[in-house]
Structures are given as C-alpha cells and as structure tokens.
XYZ file of N, CA and C in Angstrom:
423
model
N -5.072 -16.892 29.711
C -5.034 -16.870 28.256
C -4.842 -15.436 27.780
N -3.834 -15.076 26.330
C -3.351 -13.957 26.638
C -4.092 -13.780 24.948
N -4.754 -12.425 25.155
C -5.271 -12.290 23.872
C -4.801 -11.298 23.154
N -4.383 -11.545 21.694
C -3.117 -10.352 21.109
C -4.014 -9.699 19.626
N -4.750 -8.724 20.147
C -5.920 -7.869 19.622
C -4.704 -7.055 18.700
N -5.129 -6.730 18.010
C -3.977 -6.014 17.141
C -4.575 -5.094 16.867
N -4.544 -3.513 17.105
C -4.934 -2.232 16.731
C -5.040 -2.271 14.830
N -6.091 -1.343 14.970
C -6.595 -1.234 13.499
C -6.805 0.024 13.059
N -5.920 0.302 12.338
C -5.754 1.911 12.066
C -5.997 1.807 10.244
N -6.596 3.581 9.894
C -7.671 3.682 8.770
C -6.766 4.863 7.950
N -6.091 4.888 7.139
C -5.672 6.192 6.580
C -6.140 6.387 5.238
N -6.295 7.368 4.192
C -6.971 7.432 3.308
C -6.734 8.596 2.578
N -7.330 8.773 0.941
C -6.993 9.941 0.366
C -8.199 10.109 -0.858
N -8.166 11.016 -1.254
C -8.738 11.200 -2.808
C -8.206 11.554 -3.385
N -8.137 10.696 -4.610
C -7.185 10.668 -6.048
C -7.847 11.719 -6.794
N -7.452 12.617 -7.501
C -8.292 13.138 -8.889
C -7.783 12.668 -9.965
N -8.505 11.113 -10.202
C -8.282 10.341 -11.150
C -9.332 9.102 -11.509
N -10.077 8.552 -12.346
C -11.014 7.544 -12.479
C -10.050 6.221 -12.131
N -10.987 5.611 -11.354
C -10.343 4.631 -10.735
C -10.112 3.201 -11.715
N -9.910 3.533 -13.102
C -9.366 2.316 -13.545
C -7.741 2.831 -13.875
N -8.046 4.146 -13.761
C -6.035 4.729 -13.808
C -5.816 4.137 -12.396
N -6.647 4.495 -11.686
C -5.763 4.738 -10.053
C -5.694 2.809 -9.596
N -6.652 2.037 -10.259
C -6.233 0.275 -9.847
C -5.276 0.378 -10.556
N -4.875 0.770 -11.848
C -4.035 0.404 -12.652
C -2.340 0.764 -12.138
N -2.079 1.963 -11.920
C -0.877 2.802 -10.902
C -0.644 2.044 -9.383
N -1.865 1.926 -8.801
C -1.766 1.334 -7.570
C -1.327 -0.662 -7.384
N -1.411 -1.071 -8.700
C -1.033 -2.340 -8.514
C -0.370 -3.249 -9.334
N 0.292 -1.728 -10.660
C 1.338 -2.717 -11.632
C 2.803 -2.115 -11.007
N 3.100 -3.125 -11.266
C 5.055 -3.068 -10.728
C 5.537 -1.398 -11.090
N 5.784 -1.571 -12.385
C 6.152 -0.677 -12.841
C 5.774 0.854 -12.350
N 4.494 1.017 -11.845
C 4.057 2.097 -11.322
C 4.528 2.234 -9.737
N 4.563 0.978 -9.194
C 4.955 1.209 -7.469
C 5.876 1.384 -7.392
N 6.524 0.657 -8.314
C 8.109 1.511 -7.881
C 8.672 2.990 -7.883
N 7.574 3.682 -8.662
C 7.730 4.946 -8.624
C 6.819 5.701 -7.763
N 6.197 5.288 -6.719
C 5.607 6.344 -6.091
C 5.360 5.479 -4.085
N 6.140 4.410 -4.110
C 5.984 3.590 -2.853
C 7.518 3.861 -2.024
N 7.046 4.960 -1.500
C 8.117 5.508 -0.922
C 7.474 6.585 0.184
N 8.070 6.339 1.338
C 7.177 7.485 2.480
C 8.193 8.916 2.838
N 8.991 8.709 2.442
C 10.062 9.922 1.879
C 11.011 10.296 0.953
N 11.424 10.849 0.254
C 12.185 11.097 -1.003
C 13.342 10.435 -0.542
N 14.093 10.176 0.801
C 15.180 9.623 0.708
C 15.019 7.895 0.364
N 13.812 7.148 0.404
C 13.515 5.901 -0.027
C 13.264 5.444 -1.192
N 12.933 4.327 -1.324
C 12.654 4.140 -2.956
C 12.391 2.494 -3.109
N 11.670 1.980 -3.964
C 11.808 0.640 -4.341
C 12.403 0.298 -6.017
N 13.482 -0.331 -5.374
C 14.001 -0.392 -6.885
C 13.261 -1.829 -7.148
N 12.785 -2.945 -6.216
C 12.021 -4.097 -6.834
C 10.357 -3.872 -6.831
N 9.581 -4.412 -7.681
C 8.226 -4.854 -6.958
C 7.699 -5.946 -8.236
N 7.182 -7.111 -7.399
C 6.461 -8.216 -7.892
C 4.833 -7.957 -7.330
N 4.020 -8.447 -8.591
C 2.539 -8.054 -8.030
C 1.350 -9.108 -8.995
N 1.319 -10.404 -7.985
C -0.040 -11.108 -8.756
C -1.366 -10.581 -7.877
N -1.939 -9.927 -8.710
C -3.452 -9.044 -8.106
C -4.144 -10.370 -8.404
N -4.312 -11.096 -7.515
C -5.644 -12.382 -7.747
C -5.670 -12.604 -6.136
N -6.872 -13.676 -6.099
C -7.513 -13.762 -4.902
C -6.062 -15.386 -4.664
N -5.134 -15.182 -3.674
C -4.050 -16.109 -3.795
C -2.966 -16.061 -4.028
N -2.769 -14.949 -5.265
C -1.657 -14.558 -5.544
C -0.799 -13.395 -4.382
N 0.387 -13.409 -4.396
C 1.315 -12.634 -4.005
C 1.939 -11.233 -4.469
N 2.488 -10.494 -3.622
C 3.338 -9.434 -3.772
C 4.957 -9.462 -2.607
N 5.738 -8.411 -3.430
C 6.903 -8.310 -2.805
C 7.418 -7.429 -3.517
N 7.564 -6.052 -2.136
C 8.588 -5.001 -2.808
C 9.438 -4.685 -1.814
N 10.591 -4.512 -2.846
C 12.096 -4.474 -1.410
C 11.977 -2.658 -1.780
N 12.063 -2.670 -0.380
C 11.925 -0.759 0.253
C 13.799 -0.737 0.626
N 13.912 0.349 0.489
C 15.583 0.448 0.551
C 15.429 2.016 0.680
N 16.439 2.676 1.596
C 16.652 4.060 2.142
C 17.922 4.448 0.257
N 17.681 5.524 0.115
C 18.872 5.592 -0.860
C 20.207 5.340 -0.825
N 20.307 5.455 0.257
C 21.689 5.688 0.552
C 22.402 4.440 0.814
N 21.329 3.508 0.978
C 21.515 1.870 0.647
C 22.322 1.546 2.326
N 21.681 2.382 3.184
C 21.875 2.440 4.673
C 20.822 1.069 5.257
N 19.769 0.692 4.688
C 18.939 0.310 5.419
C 17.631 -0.409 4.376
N 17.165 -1.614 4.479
C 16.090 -2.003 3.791
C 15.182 -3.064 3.859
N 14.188 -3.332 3.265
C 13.827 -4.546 3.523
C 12.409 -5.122 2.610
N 12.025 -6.038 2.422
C 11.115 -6.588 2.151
C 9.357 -6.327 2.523
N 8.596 -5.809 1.750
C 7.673 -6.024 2.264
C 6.608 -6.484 1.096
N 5.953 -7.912 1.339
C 5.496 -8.285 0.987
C 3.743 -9.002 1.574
N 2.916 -10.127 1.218
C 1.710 -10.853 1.406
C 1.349 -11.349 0.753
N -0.251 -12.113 0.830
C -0.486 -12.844 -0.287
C -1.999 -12.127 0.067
N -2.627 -11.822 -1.376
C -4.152 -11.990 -1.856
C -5.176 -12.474 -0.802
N -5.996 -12.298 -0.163
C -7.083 -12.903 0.043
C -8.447 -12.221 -0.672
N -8.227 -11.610 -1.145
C -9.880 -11.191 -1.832
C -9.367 -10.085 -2.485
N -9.852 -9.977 -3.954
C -9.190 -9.243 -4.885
C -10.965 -8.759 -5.929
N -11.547 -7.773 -5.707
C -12.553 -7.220 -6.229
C -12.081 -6.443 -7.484
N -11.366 -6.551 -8.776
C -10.932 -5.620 -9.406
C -11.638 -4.295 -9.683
N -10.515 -2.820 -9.484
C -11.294 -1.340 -8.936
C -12.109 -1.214 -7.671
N -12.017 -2.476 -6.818
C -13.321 -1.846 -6.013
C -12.437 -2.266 -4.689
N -11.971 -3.435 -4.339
C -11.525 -3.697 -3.277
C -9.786 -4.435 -3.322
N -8.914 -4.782 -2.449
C -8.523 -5.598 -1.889
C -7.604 -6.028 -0.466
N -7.413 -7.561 -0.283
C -7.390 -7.641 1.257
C -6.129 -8.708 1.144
N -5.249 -8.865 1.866
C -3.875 -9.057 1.753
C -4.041 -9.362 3.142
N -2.727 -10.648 3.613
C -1.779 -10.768 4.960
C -0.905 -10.774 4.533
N -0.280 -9.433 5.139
C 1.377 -9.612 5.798
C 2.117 -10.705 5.702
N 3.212 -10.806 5.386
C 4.306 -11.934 6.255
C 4.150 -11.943 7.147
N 3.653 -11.181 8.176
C 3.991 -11.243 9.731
C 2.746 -11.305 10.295
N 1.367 -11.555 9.552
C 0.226 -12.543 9.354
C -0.687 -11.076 10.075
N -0.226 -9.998 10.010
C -1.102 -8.950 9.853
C -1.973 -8.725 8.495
N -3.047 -7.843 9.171
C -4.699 -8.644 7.619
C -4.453 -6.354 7.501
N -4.619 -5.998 6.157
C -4.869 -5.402 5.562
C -5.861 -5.434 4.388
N -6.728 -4.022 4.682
C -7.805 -3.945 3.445
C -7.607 -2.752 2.841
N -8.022 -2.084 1.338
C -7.801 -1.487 1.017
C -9.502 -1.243 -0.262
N -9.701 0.204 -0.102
C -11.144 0.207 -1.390
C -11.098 1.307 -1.885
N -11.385 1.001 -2.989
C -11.023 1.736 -4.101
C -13.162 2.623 -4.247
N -13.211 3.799 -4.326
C -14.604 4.248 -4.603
C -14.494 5.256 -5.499
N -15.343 4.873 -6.612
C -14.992 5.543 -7.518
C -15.898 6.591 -7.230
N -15.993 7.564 -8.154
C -16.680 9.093 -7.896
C -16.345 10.070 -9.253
N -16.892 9.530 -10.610
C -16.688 9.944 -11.511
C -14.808 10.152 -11.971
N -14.718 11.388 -11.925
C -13.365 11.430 -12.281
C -12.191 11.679 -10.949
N -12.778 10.879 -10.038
C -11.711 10.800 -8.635
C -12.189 9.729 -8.017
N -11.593 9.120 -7.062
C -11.299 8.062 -6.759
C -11.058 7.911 -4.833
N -11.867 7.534 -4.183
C -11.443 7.555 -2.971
C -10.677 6.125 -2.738
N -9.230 6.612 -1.734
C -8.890 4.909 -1.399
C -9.063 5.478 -0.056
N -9.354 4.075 0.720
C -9.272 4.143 2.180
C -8.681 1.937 2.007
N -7.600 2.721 3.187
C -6.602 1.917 3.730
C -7.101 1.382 4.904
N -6.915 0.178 6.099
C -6.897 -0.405 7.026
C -6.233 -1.263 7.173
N -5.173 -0.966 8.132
C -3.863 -2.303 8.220
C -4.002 -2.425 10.106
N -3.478 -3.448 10.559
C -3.104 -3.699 11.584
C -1.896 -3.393 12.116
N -1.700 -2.311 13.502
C -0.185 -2.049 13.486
C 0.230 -3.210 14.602
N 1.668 -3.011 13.910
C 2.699 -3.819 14.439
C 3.034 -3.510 15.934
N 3.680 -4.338 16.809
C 3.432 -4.111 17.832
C 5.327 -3.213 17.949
N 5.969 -3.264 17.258
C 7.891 -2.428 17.725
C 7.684 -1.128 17.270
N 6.621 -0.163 17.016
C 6.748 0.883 16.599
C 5.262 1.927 17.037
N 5.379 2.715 17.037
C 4.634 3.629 17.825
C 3.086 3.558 16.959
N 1.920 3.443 17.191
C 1.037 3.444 16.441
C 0.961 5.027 15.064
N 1.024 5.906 15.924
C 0.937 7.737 15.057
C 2.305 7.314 14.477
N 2.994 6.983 14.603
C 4.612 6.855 13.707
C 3.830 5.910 12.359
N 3.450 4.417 12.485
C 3.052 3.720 11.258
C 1.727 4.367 10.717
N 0.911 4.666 11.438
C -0.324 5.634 11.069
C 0.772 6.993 10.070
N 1.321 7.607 10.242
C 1.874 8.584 9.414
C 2.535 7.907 8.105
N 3.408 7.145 8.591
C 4.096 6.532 7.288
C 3.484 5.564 6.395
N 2.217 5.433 6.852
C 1.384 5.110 5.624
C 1.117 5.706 5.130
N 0.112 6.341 5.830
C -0.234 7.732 5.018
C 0.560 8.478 4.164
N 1.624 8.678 4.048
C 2.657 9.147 3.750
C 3.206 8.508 1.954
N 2.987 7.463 2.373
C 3.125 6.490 1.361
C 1.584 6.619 0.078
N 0.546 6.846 0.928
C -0.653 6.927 0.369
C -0.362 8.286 -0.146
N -0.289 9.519 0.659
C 0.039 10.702 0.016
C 0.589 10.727 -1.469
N 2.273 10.167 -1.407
C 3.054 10.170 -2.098
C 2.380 9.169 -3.638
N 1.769 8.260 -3.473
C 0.833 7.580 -4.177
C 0.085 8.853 -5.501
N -0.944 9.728 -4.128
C -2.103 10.192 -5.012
C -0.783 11.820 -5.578
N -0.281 11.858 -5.364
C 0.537 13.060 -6.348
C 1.043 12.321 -7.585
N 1.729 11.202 -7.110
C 2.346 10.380 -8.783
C 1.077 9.962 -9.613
N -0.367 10.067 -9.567
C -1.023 9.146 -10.037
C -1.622 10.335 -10.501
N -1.865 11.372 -10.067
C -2.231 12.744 -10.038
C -1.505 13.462 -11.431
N -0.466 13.295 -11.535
C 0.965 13.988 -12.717
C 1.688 12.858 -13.406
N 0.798 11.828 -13.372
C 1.058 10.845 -14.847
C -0.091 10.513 -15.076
C-alpha cells in the first residue's frame, strides 16, 4: 500500500496594515488582480472570488507576453472572516491561510501542500513571492 504524504510547506509575511484592509485586498477580485503575480513579467487579468465556507475561486495567471498560462483555482472549506481561511486545490491539495491581527499590521501565514512536478524551494519561493508582492500592493494603496 503506497502512501502519498504530501509535504507541507509554511511561508508568511507582515502587512503594515489593519487586517480588515488586508482581508479586504487579499480576497476581492479587483484587488488580486493587481498584486497576484510572483514576478513583474506575470499578471492576472481574471479573478472570481466567493469567500464563504463552499464557495469558490478562479484566477487565470498568464506570463505577459501571453507565452504561457493557466488557471488556478478551489473551493472554500472554512472561511473565518479576518481571521482564517482553508481552500482545496483542483488538484485536491488542502491550503490554509491566517490572518493575525496586531493593531495596525497584520500577520498572514500561508500553508499549502507542494505538488509533486516541481522542486519543493522553487514553489516554497514562488509563493512567497506572490505573498511578498501581496504585502507591498496592500502596503501603497
């Protein structure tokens, strides 16, 4: 019997922002599309986002140069508004995400399951990366 343990990697940041800006940036459309990108050459020109315990998301990630793209989406499993939430993958990987507030800043800490076609420190970075790129846009709007 073959057991398929899926590594669980933690990346994270502090916002200097009260965390009803930073739920608010981190989970309306309009805001991800401007800061869900793990390098300036990417970008999401779509994103759909029902924040409920059930509801769904879907944002198409696309390289600029319109070389390369794709879908990444899940659905809701537990939705704490400002404080928590926990999502599967399409590809039935479990992600959590918490929001801690701290007066006028905001800690998020991330936990996703990596995928098994790509190097763990490669998706460990490009989250992060993504999280980075996050707390600067949320930071200067």
């Amino acid at each position: 019997m073959e057991t398929n343990q899926k590594q669980k990697l933690t990346i994270g940041v502090t916002v200097s922002a009260p965390v009803e800006k930073v739920w608010k940036m981190f989970n309306e459309p309009e805001h991800v599309k401007k800061w869900n990108n793990a390098s300036p050459d990417w970008h999401t020109p779509h994103a759909e986002n029902d924040v409920r315990k059930g509801g769904s998301f879907n944002y198409r990630m696309e390289a600029r140069d319109g070389s390369f793209g794709f879908d990444f989406g899940g659905t809701y499993s537990e939705v704490d508004h400002e404080k928590s939430l926990a999502y599967t993958l399409g590809d039935g990987r479990e992600v959590s995400a918490t929001f801690t507030a701290n007066g006028d800043s905001t800690r998020i800490d991330e936990t996703f399951e990596a995928e098994g076609q790509n190097p763990v420190e490669m998706q460990q970075a490009g989250w992060q990366s993504i999280l980075d790129n996050f707390k600067k846009y949320a930071e200067s709007n």
